[in-house]
mmCIF file of C-alpha atoms and ligand atoms in Angstrom:
data_model
loop_
_atom_site.group_PDB
_atom_site.id
_atom_site.type_symbol
_atom_site.label_atom_id
_atom_site.label_comp_id
_atom_site.label_asym_id
_atom_site.label_seq_id
_atom_site.Cartn_x
_atom_site.Cartn_y
_atom_site.Cartn_z
ATOM 1 C CA UNK A 605 3.303 -23.106 -20.206
ATOM 2 C CA UNK A 606 1.950 -26.618 -18.848
ATOM 3 C CA UNK A 607 -0.553 -28.198 -21.521
ATOM 4 C CA UNK A 608 -4.193 -28.052 -20.052
ATOM 5 C CA UNK A 609 -7.623 -29.429 -20.757
ATOM 6 C CA UNK A 610 -10.371 -26.952 -21.842
ATOM 7 C CA UNK A 611 -14.332 -26.885 -22.501
ATOM 8 C CA UNK A 612 -13.522 -23.800 -24.269
ATOM 9 C CA UNK A 613 -13.005 -24.008 -28.418
ATOM 10 C CA UNK A 614 -9.722 -22.430 -28.513
ATOM 11 C CA UNK A 615 -7.279 -24.932 -26.690
ATOM 12 C CA UNK A 616 -3.782 -23.778 -26.367
ATOM 13 C CA UNK A 617 -0.796 -26.406 -26.517
ATOM 14 C CA UNK A 618 2.759 -25.183 -26.851
ATOM 15 C CA UNK A 619 4.988 -28.312 -25.698
ATOM 16 C CA UNK A 620 8.528 -28.221 -25.258
ATOM 17 C CA UNK A 621 10.044 -30.156 -28.011
ATOM 18 C CA UNK A 622 13.158 -31.896 -26.735
ATOM 19 C CA UNK A 623 16.070 -29.696 -26.893
ATOM 20 C CA UNK A 624 14.278 -26.736 -27.391
ATOM 21 C CA UNK A 625 14.343 -23.992 -24.629
ATOM 22 C CA UNK A 626 11.059 -21.746 -24.995
ATOM 23 C CA UNK A 627 11.350 -18.135 -24.355
ATOM 24 C CA UNK A 628 9.208 -17.538 -21.027
ATOM 25 C CA UNK A 629 5.916 -15.593 -22.114
ATOM 26 C CA UNK A 630 6.527 -13.056 -19.290
ATOM 27 C CA UNK A 631 9.328 -10.398 -18.532
ATOM 28 C CA UNK A 632 11.825 -10.617 -15.968
ATOM 29 C CA UNK A 633 10.202 -7.974 -13.990
ATOM 30 C CA UNK A 634 6.924 -9.816 -13.942
ATOM 31 C CA UNK A 635 8.199 -12.851 -12.690
ATOM 32 C CA UNK A 636 10.262 -11.521 -10.025
ATOM 33 C CA UNK A 637 7.715 -9.662 -8.845
ATOM 34 C CA UNK A 638 5.865 -12.831 -8.485
ATOM 35 C CA UNK A 639 8.409 -14.955 -6.944
ATOM 36 C CA UNK A 640 8.412 -12.133 -4.019
ATOM 37 C CA UNK A 641 4.642 -12.046 -3.731
ATOM 38 C CA UNK A 642 4.572 -15.631 -3.161
ATOM 39 C CA UNK A 643 7.358 -15.647 -1.082
ATOM 40 C CA UNK A 644 5.560 -12.946 1.244
ATOM 41 C CA UNK A 645 2.444 -15.167 1.492
ATOM 42 C CA UNK A 646 4.469 -18.339 2.199
ATOM 43 C CA UNK A 647 6.473 -16.152 5.198
ATOM 44 C CA UNK A 648 3.200 -14.367 6.096
ATOM 45 C CA UNK A 649 1.468 -17.785 6.556
ATOM 46 C CA UNK A 650 4.690 -19.355 8.234
ATOM 47 C CA UNK A 651 4.504 -16.411 10.981
ATOM 48 C CA UNK A 652 0.694 -16.439 11.449
ATOM 49 C CA UNK A 653 1.162 -20.356 12.205
ATOM 50 C CA UNK A 654 3.779 -19.450 14.828
ATOM 51 C CA UNK A 655 1.516 -17.041 16.451
ATOM 52 C CA UNK A 656 -1.393 -19.133 16.484
ATOM 53 C CA UNK A 657 0.872 -21.595 18.395
ATOM 54 C CA UNK A 658 1.835 -18.948 20.797
ATOM 55 C CA UNK A 659 -1.748 -18.050 21.521
ATOM 56 C CA UNK A 660 -1.473 -14.819 19.978
ATOM 57 C CA UNK A 661 -4.402 -15.659 17.241
ATOM 58 C CA UNK A 662 -7.628 -17.539 18.457
ATOM 59 C CA UNK A 663 -10.188 -18.770 16.384
ATOM 60 C CA UNK A 664 -9.955 -20.139 13.161
ATOM 61 C CA UNK A 665 -7.116 -19.950 11.104
ATOM 62 C CA UNK A 666 -6.763 -21.240 7.723
ATOM 63 C CA UNK A 667 -3.280 -21.212 6.158
ATOM 64 C CA UNK A 668 -2.653 -20.858 2.127
ATOM 65 C CA UNK A 669 0.758 -22.315 2.138
ATOM 66 C CA UNK A 670 1.214 -24.509 -0.960
ATOM 67 C CA UNK A 671 -1.471 -22.424 -3.120
ATOM 68 C CA UNK A 672 0.478 -19.073 -3.407
ATOM 69 C CA UNK A 673 0.534 -19.471 -7.134
ATOM 70 C CA UNK A 674 -2.890 -19.523 -7.856
ATOM 71 C CA UNK A 675 -3.539 -15.972 -6.255
ATOM 72 C CA UNK A 676 -0.266 -14.279 -7.395
ATOM 73 C CA UNK A 677 -0.443 -15.614 -11.034
ATOM 74 C CA UNK A 678 -4.536 -14.378 -11.047
ATOM 75 C CA UNK A 679 -3.697 -10.974 -9.623
ATOM 76 C CA UNK A 680 -1.055 -10.518 -12.586
ATOM 77 C CA UNK A 681 -3.657 -10.848 -15.229
ATOM 78 C CA UNK A 682 -5.805 -8.234 -12.896
ATOM 79 C CA UNK A 683 -6.423 -4.848 -13.478
ATOM 80 C CA UNK A 684 -6.688 -1.746 -11.313
ATOM 81 C CA UNK A 685 -10.362 -1.623 -10.093
ATOM 82 C CA UNK A 686 -11.238 -5.186 -10.697
ATOM 83 C CA UNK A 687 -12.829 -6.830 -7.134
ATOM 84 C CA UNK A 688 -11.375 -9.962 -5.709
ATOM 85 C CA UNK A 689 -13.730 -11.849 -3.636
ATOM 86 C CA UNK A 690 -12.916 -15.508 -1.625
ATOM 87 C CA UNK A 691 -13.826 -17.719 1.267
ATOM 88 C CA UNK A 692 -12.247 -18.316 4.431
ATOM 89 C CA UNK A 693 -8.632 -19.061 3.423
ATOM 90 C CA UNK A 694 -8.360 -15.812 2.310
ATOM 91 C CA UNK A 695 -4.982 -14.129 3.788
ATOM 92 C CA UNK A 696 -3.033 -14.940 0.726
ATOM 93 C CA UNK A 697 -5.831 -13.198 -1.599
ATOM 94 C CA UNK A 698 -5.770 -9.953 0.627
ATOM 95 C CA UNK A 699 -1.502 -9.519 0.214
ATOM 96 C CA UNK A 700 -2.013 -9.962 -3.140
ATOM 97 C CA UNK A 701 -4.252 -7.312 -3.633
ATOM 98 C CA UNK A 702 -1.848 -5.236 -2.198
ATOM 99 C CA UNK A 703 -3.030 -5.130 1.324
ATOM 100 C CA UNK A 704 -0.875 -4.075 4.158
ATOM 101 C CA UNK A 705 0.774 -7.047 5.984
ATOM 102 C CA UNK A 706 0.783 -5.047 9.156
ATOM 103 C CA UNK A 707 -3.075 -4.560 9.014
ATOM 104 C CA UNK A 708 -4.044 -8.271 8.424
ATOM 105 C CA UNK A 709 -1.629 -9.337 10.930
ATOM 106 C CA UNK A 710 -3.329 -6.928 13.591
ATOM 107 C CA UNK A 711 -6.373 -8.448 12.198
ATOM 108 C CA UNK A 712 -5.631 -11.954 12.948
ATOM 109 C CA UNK A 713 -4.713 -11.190 16.222
ATOM 110 C CA UNK A 714 -7.996 -9.124 17.103
ATOM 111 C CA UNK A 715 -6.289 -5.925 17.210
ATOM 112 C CA UNK A 716 -7.048 -2.241 16.751
ATOM 113 C CA UNK A 717 -4.712 -1.763 14.199
ATOM 114 C CA UNK A 718 -6.747 -4.359 11.983
ATOM 115 C CA UNK A 719 -8.781 -4.227 8.494
ATOM 116 C CA UNK A 720 -11.544 -4.588 10.782
ATOM 117 C CA UNK A 721 -10.755 -3.101 13.630
ATOM 118 C CA UNK A 722 -9.810 -6.430 15.417
ATOM 119 C CA UNK A 723 -13.376 -7.668 15.460
ATOM 120 C CA UNK A 724 -13.273 -9.886 12.441
ATOM 121 C CA UNK A 725 -10.572 -12.000 12.327
ATOM 122 C CA UNK A 726 -8.993 -14.177 10.037
ATOM 123 C CA UNK A 727 -11.884 -14.887 8.202
ATOM 124 C CA UNK A 728 -13.698 -11.514 7.941
ATOM 125 C CA UNK A 729 -11.769 -8.913 6.374
ATOM 126 C CA UNK A 730 -12.140 -6.201 3.464
ATOM 127 C CA UNK A 731 -10.607 -3.231 1.647
ATOM 128 C CA UNK A 732 -12.672 -0.938 -0.547
ATOM 129 C CA UNK A 733 -9.088 0.421 -1.549
ATOM 130 C CA UNK A 734 -7.829 -2.513 -2.875
ATOM 131 C CA UNK A 735 -11.557 -3.796 -3.793
ATOM 132 C CA UNK A 736 -11.266 -6.729 -1.707
ATOM 133 C CA UNK A 737 -15.008 -7.961 -0.762
ATOM 134 C CA UNK A 738 -13.786 -10.717 1.989
ATOM 135 C CA UNK A 739 -13.239 -13.359 3.796
ATOM 136 C CA UNK A 740 -16.382 -15.476 3.940
ATOM 137 C CA UNK A 741 -16.791 -18.388 6.134
ATOM 138 C CA UNK A 742 -20.125 -20.084 4.794
ATOM 139 C CA UNK A 743 -18.935 -22.192 2.107
ATOM 140 C CA UNK A 744 -19.909 -21.074 -1.408
ATOM 141 C CA UNK A 745 -21.367 -17.876 0.021
ATOM 142 C CA UNK A 746 -19.066 -15.595 -1.685
ATOM 143 C CA UNK A 747 -19.861 -17.098 -5.402
ATOM 144 C CA UNK A 748 -23.358 -15.342 -5.839
ATOM 145 C CA UNK A 749 -21.669 -12.252 -3.910
ATOM 146 C CA UNK A 750 -18.842 -12.369 -7.048
ATOM 147 C CA UNK A 751 -21.871 -12.569 -9.534
ATOM 148 C CA UNK A 752 -23.484 -9.620 -8.045
ATOM 149 C CA UNK A 753 -20.155 -7.603 -8.205
ATOM 150 C CA UNK A 754 -19.895 -8.334 -11.570
ATOM 151 C CA UNK A 755 -23.457 -7.440 -12.502
ATOM 152 C CA UNK A 756 -22.609 -3.736 -10.795
ATOM 153 C CA UNK A 757 -19.877 -3.826 -12.951
ATOM 154 C CA UNK A 758 -22.026 -4.872 -16.256
ATOM 155 C CA UNK A 759 -24.883 -2.007 -14.857
ATOM 156 C CA UNK A 760 -22.202 0.717 -14.152
ATOM 157 C CA UNK A 761 -20.336 -0.180 -17.733
ATOM 158 C CA UNK A 762 -17.296 0.336 -15.615
ATOM 159 C CA UNK A 763 -15.013 -2.502 -17.864
ATOM 160 C CA UNK A 764 -13.956 -4.465 -14.659
ATOM 161 C CA UNK A 765 -14.315 -8.088 -14.053
ATOM 162 C CA UNK A 766 -14.891 -9.647 -10.590
ATOM 163 C CA UNK A 767 -12.237 -12.728 -9.494
ATOM 164 C CA UNK A 768 -14.547 -14.996 -7.367
ATOM 165 C CA UNK A 769 -12.473 -17.658 -5.773
ATOM 166 C CA UNK A 770 -13.726 -21.121 -4.167
ATOM 167 C CA UNK A 771 -13.039 -24.471 -3.357
ATOM 168 C CA UNK A 772 -13.262 -27.783 -4.538
ATOM 169 C CA UNK A 773 -15.735 -28.737 -1.716
ATOM 170 C CA UNK A 774 -17.722 -25.246 -2.457
ATOM 171 C CA UNK A 775 -17.962 -26.276 -6.045
ATOM 172 C CA UNK A 776 -20.739 -28.912 -4.753
ATOM 173 C CA UNK A 777 -22.723 -26.274 -3.222
ATOM 174 C CA UNK A 778 -26.272 -25.325 -4.878
ATOM 175 C CA UNK A 779 -25.995 -21.801 -4.848
ATOM 176 C CA UNK A 780 -22.706 -21.735 -7.099
ATOM 177 C CA UNK A 781 -25.170 -23.334 -9.804
ATOM 178 C CA UNK A 782 -27.844 -20.608 -9.322
ATOM 179 C CA UNK A 783 -24.823 -18.053 -9.498
ATOM 180 C CA UNK A 784 -23.668 -19.723 -12.716
ATOM 181 C CA UNK A 785 -26.973 -19.923 -14.661
ATOM 182 C CA UNK A 786 -27.642 -16.095 -13.853
ATOM 183 C CA UNK A 787 -23.624 -14.943 -14.379
ATOM 184 C CA UNK A 788 -24.115 -16.384 -18.031
ATOM 185 C CA UNK A 789 -27.605 -15.697 -18.534
ATOM 186 C CA UNK A 790 -26.760 -12.115 -18.465
ATOM 187 C CA UNK A 791 -22.946 -12.684 -19.434
ATOM 188 C CA UNK A 792 -21.637 -10.985 -16.548
ATOM 189 C CA UNK A 793 -17.981 -10.109 -16.173
ATOM 190 C CA UNK A 794 -17.084 -12.644 -13.697
ATOM 191 C CA UNK A 795 -14.136 -15.185 -13.524
ATOM 192 C CA UNK A 796 -14.933 -18.559 -11.531
ATOM 193 C CA UNK A 797 -12.147 -19.684 -9.844
ATOM 194 C CA UNK A 798 -11.911 -23.030 -8.298
ATOM 195 C CA UNK A 799 -8.793 -23.669 -6.111
ATOM 196 C CA UNK A 800 -8.724 -27.191 -6.484
ATOM 197 C CA UNK A 801 -6.375 -28.205 -3.563
ATOM 198 C CA UNK A 802 -7.936 -31.702 -3.551
ATOM 199 C CA UNK A 803 -9.506 -31.748 -0.058
ATOM 200 C CA UNK A 804 -12.324 -30.277 1.845
ATOM 201 C CA UNK A 805 -11.785 -30.311 5.303
ATOM 202 C CA UNK A 806 -10.892 -34.143 5.118
ATOM 203 C CA UNK A 807 -12.957 -35.126 2.206
ATOM 204 C CA UNK A 808 -10.944 -36.172 -0.949
ATOM 205 C CA UNK A 809 -12.377 -34.847 -4.020
ATOM 206 C CA UNK A 810 -12.621 -37.868 -5.373
ATOM 207 C CA UNK A 811 -14.836 -39.143 -2.804
ATOM 208 C CA UNK A 812 -17.201 -36.196 -2.898
ATOM 209 C CA UNK A 813 -17.397 -35.148 -6.354
ATOM 210 C CA UNK A 814 -19.122 -37.609 -9.221
ATOM 211 C CA UNK A 815 -17.294 -35.318 -11.777
ATOM 212 C CA UNK A 816 -14.063 -34.454 -10.652
ATOM 213 C CA UNK A 817 -12.777 -32.363 -13.541
ATOM 214 C CA UNK A 818 -14.165 -28.986 -11.699
ATOM 215 C CA UNK A 819 -13.363 -27.005 -14.908
ATOM 216 C CA UNK A 820 -16.368 -28.690 -16.683
ATOM 217 C CA UNK A 821 -19.183 -27.648 -14.209
ATOM 218 C CA UNK A 822 -20.029 -24.855 -16.369
ATOM 219 C CA UNK A 823 -20.988 -26.952 -19.484
ATOM 220 C CA UNK A 824 -24.533 -26.978 -18.979
ATOM 221 C CA UNK A 825 -24.962 -23.517 -18.552
ATOM 222 C CA UNK A 826 -22.724 -22.491 -21.686
ATOM 223 C CA UNK A 827 -19.771 -21.293 -19.261
ATOM 224 C CA UNK A 828 -16.208 -22.192 -20.693
ATOM 225 C CA UNK A 829 -13.741 -23.691 -18.481
ATOM 226 C CA UNK A 830 -9.896 -24.763 -18.302
ATOM 227 C CA UNK A 831 -8.219 -26.898 -16.078
ATOM 228 C CA UNK A 832 -4.651 -24.890 -15.063
ATOM 229 C CA UNK A 833 -1.423 -26.288 -13.187
ATOM 230 C CA UNK A 834 -2.183 -24.171 -10.143
ATOM 231 C CA UNK A 835 1.546 -24.537 -9.023
ATOM 232 C CA UNK A 836 2.871 -22.986 -12.080
ATOM 233 C CA UNK A 837 2.214 -19.100 -11.427
ATOM 234 C CA UNK A 838 3.109 -18.422 -15.383
ATOM 235 C CA UNK A 839 0.340 -20.828 -16.498
ATOM 236 C CA UNK A 840 -2.226 -19.397 -13.850
ATOM 237 C CA UNK A 841 -1.440 -15.939 -15.236
ATOM 238 C CA UNK A 842 -1.622 -16.862 -18.920
ATOM 239 C CA UNK A 843 -5.149 -18.620 -18.313
ATOM 240 C CA UNK A 844 -6.515 -15.968 -15.803
ATOM 241 C CA UNK A 845 -5.398 -13.222 -18.979
ATOM 242 C CA UNK A 846 -7.116 -15.217 -21.476
ATOM 243 C CA UNK A 847 -10.201 -15.555 -18.955
ATOM 244 C CA UNK A 848 -10.170 -11.741 -17.993
ATOM 245 C CA UNK A 849 -10.145 -11.019 -21.657
ATOM 246 C CA UNK A 850 -13.329 -13.053 -22.253
ATOM 247 C CA UNK A 851 -15.050 -11.527 -19.441
ATOM 248 C CA UNK A 852 -13.836 -8.102 -20.318
ATOM 249 C CA UNK A 853 -15.105 -8.381 -24.082
ATOM 250 C CA UNK A 854 -18.707 -8.493 -22.915
ATOM 251 C CA UNK A 855 -18.484 -12.979 -23.440
ATOM 252 C CA UNK A 856 -19.670 -13.500 -19.848
ATOM 253 C CA UNK A 857 -18.148 -15.635 -17.333
ATOM 254 C CA UNK A 858 -15.323 -17.895 -17.346
ATOM 255 C CA UNK A 859 -14.170 -20.909 -14.889
ATOM 256 C CA UNK A 860 -10.842 -21.738 -14.272
ATOM 257 C CA UNK A 861 -10.051 -25.207 -11.948
ATOM 258 C CA UNK A 862 -6.539 -24.420 -10.712
ATOM 259 C CA UNK A 863 -5.052 -27.771 -9.627
ATOM 260 C CA UNK A 864 -3.049 -26.703 -6.262
ATOM 261 C CA UNK A 865 -2.318 -28.466 -3.004
ATOM 262 C CA UNK A 866 -2.512 -27.154 0.615
ATOM 263 C CA UNK A 867 0.722 -28.459 2.578
ATOM 264 C CA UNK A 868 -1.057 -27.701 6.098
ATOM 265 C CA UNK A 869 -3.965 -28.922 7.616
ATOM 266 C CA UNK A 870 -7.312 -27.498 6.797
ATOM 267 C CA UNK A 871 -7.322 -25.469 9.764
ATOM 268 C CA UNK A 872 -4.987 -25.279 12.738
ATOM 269 C CA UNK A 873 -6.890 -27.700 14.418
ATOM 270 C CA UNK A 874 -6.650 -30.563 11.689
ATOM 271 C CA UNK A 875 -4.476 -33.312 12.327
ATOM 272 C CA UNK A 876 -4.743 -34.358 8.607
ATOM 273 C CA UNK A 877 -4.824 -38.292 9.032
ATOM 274 C CA UNK A 878 -6.534 -38.246 5.579
ATOM 275 C CA UNK A 879 -3.696 -38.158 3.442
ATOM 276 C CA UNK A 880 -0.265 -39.623 3.736
ATOM 277 C CA UNK A 881 2.814 -37.613 4.786
ATOM 278 C CA UNK A 882 4.466 -38.830 1.362
ATOM 279 C CA UNK A 883 1.784 -37.371 -0.711
ATOM 280 C CA UNK A 884 2.477 -33.856 1.095
ATOM 281 C CA UNK A 885 6.263 -34.502 0.872
ATOM 282 C CA UNK A 886 5.905 -35.189 -2.826
ATOM 283 C CA UNK A 887 4.026 -31.989 -3.658
ATOM 284 C CA UNK A 888 6.614 -30.377 -1.441
ATOM 285 C CA UNK A 889 9.682 -31.447 -2.836
ATOM 286 C CA UNK A 890 8.677 -31.805 -6.817
ATOM 287 C CA UNK A 891 5.926 -29.079 -7.502
ATOM 288 C CA UNK A 892 6.539 -26.303 -5.057
ATOM 289 C CA UNK A 893 5.136 -23.082 -6.731
ATOM 290 C CA UNK A 894 7.738 -20.890 -5.211
ATOM 291 C CA UNK A 895 10.757 -23.199 -5.805
ATOM 292 C CA UNK A 896 9.647 -23.780 -9.649
ATOM 293 C CA UNK A 897 9.333 -19.917 -10.126
ATOM 294 C CA UNK A 898 12.903 -19.528 -8.384
ATOM 295 C CA UNK A 899 14.073 -22.060 -10.827
ATOM 296 C CA UNK A 900 12.753 -20.454 -13.806
ATOM 297 C CA UNK A 901 14.528 -17.246 -12.644
ATOM 298 C CA UNK A 902 17.802 -19.221 -12.555
ATOM 299 C CA UNK A 903 17.393 -20.993 -15.780
ATOM 300 C CA UNK A 904 16.579 -18.053 -17.636
ATOM 301 C CA UNK A 905 19.525 -16.095 -15.973
ATOM 302 C CA UNK A 906 17.402 -13.387 -14.411
ATOM 303 C CA UNK A 907 18.380 -14.256 -11.121
ATOM 304 C CA UNK A 908 20.904 -16.407 -9.172
ATOM 305 C CA UNK A 909 21.054 -17.864 -5.682
ATOM 306 C CA UNK A 910 22.033 -14.804 -3.838
ATOM 307 C CA UNK A 911 19.588 -12.699 -5.243
ATOM 308 C CA UNK A 912 16.389 -15.058 -4.079
ATOM 309 C CA UNK A 913 18.214 -15.421 -0.316
ATOM 310 C CA UNK A 914 18.207 -11.671 -0.501
ATOM 311 C CA UNK A 915 15.035 -11.331 -1.257
ATOM 312 C CA UNK A 916 14.128 -13.748 1.324
ATOM 313 C CA UNK A 917 15.289 -11.881 3.600
ATOM 314 C CA UNK A 918 13.425 -8.600 2.970
ATOM 315 C CA UNK A 919 10.514 -10.377 2.923
ATOM 316 C CA UNK A 920 11.019 -11.809 6.152
ATOM 317 C CA UNK A 921 11.728 -8.451 7.627
ATOM 318 C CA UNK A 922 8.479 -7.169 6.454
ATOM 319 C CA UNK A 923 6.717 -10.190 8.165
ATOM 320 C CA UNK A 924 8.463 -9.779 11.141
ATOM 321 C CA UNK A 925 7.344 -5.821 11.245
ATOM 322 C CA UNK A 926 3.984 -7.106 10.767
ATOM 323 C CA UNK A 927 4.119 -9.381 13.736
ATOM 324 C CA UNK A 928 5.757 -6.671 15.918
ATOM 325 C CA UNK A 929 3.033 -4.146 14.701
ATOM 326 C CA UNK A 930 0.268 -6.626 15.597
ATOM 327 C CA UNK A 931 1.736 -7.232 19.147
ATOM 328 C CA UNK A 932 2.096 -3.634 19.834
ATOM 329 C CA UNK A 933 -1.222 -2.407 18.717
ATOM 330 C CA UNK A 934 -4.092 -2.580 21.444
ATOM 331 C CA UNK A 935 -7.071 -4.703 21.434
ATOM 332 C CA UNK A 936 -10.484 -2.945 20.933
ATOM 333 C CA UNK A 937 -11.834 -1.205 23.805
ATOM 334 C CA UNK A 938 -14.870 -2.860 25.184
ATOM 335 C CA UNK A 939 -16.806 0.149 24.069
ATOM 336 C CA UNK A 940 -16.625 -0.859 20.366
ATOM 337 C CA UNK A 941 -18.305 -3.989 20.744
ATOM 338 C CA UNK A 942 -21.405 -2.828 19.086
ATOM 339 C CA UNK A 943 -19.859 -0.200 16.807
ATOM 340 C CA UNK A 944 -19.149 -1.176 13.138
ATOM 341 C CA UNK A 945 -21.811 -3.906 13.213
ATOM 342 C CA UNK A 946 -24.470 -2.517 11.162
ATOM 343 C CA UNK A 947 -24.220 0.495 8.856
ATOM 344 C CA UNK A 948 -27.520 1.616 7.847
ATOM 345 C CA UNK A 949 -28.497 2.206 4.320
HETATM 346 C C1 TPP B 1915 -22.242 -24.142 4.198
HETATM 347 C C2 TPP B 1915 -21.032 -24.624 4.787
HETATM 348 N N1 TPP B 1915 -21.238 -25.755 5.159
HETATM 349 C C3 TPP B 1915 -19.909 -26.559 5.809
HETATM 350 C C4 TPP B 1915 -19.075 -25.790 6.436
HETATM 351 C C5 TPP B 1915 -18.025 -26.478 7.401
HETATM 352 N N2 TPP B 1915 -16.886 -26.144 6.455
HETATM 353 C C6 TPP B 1915 -15.854 -25.429 6.507
HETATM 354 S S1 TPP B 1915 -14.688 -25.292 5.373
HETATM 355 C C7 TPP B 1915 -15.448 -26.457 4.444
HETATM 356 C C8 TPP B 1915 -14.465 -27.314 3.918
HETATM 357 C C9 TPP B 1915 -14.627 -26.582 2.273
HETATM 358 O O1 TPP B 1915 -13.526 -26.597 1.349
HETATM 359 P P1 TPP B 1915 -12.833 -26.426 -0.196
HETATM 360 O O2 TPP B 1915 -14.045 -25.549 -0.621
HETATM 361 O O3 TPP B 1915 -12.327 -27.193 -0.710
HETATM 362 O O4 TPP B 1915 -11.972 -25.111 0.575
HETATM 363 P P2 TPP B 1915 -10.505 -25.268 1.099
HETATM 364 O O5 TPP B 1915 -10.697 -25.261 2.588
HETATM 365 O O6 TPP B 1915 -9.941 -26.590 0.412
HETATM 366 O O7 TPP B 1915 -9.827 -24.018 0.667
HETATM 367 C C10 TPP B 1915 -16.522 -27.007 5.188
HETATM 368 C C11 TPP B 1915 -17.435 -28.022 4.750
HETATM 369 C C12 TPP B 1915 -19.151 -24.448 6.352
HETATM 370 N N3 TPP B 1915 -18.380 -23.491 6.531
HETATM 371 N N4 TPP B 1915 -19.992 -23.715 5.517
HETATM 372 MG MG1 MG B 1916 -10.336 -27.704 -1.002
#
């Protein structure tokens, strides 16, 4: 596991001594399924990019390519019934919770078979069954909602935690700190997961943040935080496991700053002039989360190149099927324009 910085009292350091090959702290089944889950997100997002280019997806569409290890590593540390909430870069989060790629793709294309019956689109999908609470387009808005879900967990004494994801840009929103205060005041079981992909639209974190070590942002509220290599699915899993235990044990919120990188533009219309091609290529070539995980599987003797290729083939078939399902699903009938808009309590 990558060494990481921390504001919590217990820091872990398990650096590799030269010549010593550490045993991986996860099982073959875990690592294999995480590799596959990351691949599903990668291929799904590539397909969504294609469908967007073909005019089959309209409106906003924010791809998660490059960040897959974050959501897959965290999900591996969650338990059945824990909630997940995030912003608009949300397709990976939905797939990681086990939502059906068919329903997600159909929603992206505005079809009846989508999770919001074709009326929510990329940024507004939900699944009660999988405890996925969106999908929010207002930067930072999901953070107090995540704290609210955690409040409900505590009130109902159900032992669940809420994984609340937000970006480095969202970390500068005022409502985040109101939520931090209440979350610690009442020791709510919430994980504040900051996906630091280094950019908020075209603004780098160094241009926008006075303190760029975002894991320290809870210090004045008494919330511990760790910096994590968000390109390493095992490091993410271990950090999330520790944070989830903290929250589940009644000790309150925990912050993880997951250092990651998005390969594509902010949204589909972003020409990405604010960074160099070299910077992107360096991440792709040396830090890619799927390549790194595949290498670990091969180095540990748990898979070979052929097995990884076969997995990719299976995954592509699942994703192609989701695109076919989406294309075949009808658009919602105009009579549905005002249905599902408001549910009276
Ligand atoms: C309250 C609010 N302000 C501004 C915007 C416009 N906006 C959309 S995404 C975004 C950048 C957010 O970046 P970050 O939190 O780092 O998330 P990322 O896109 O990198 O995943 C901005 C400013 C918005 N949607 N909501
Ligand atoms: Mg960002």
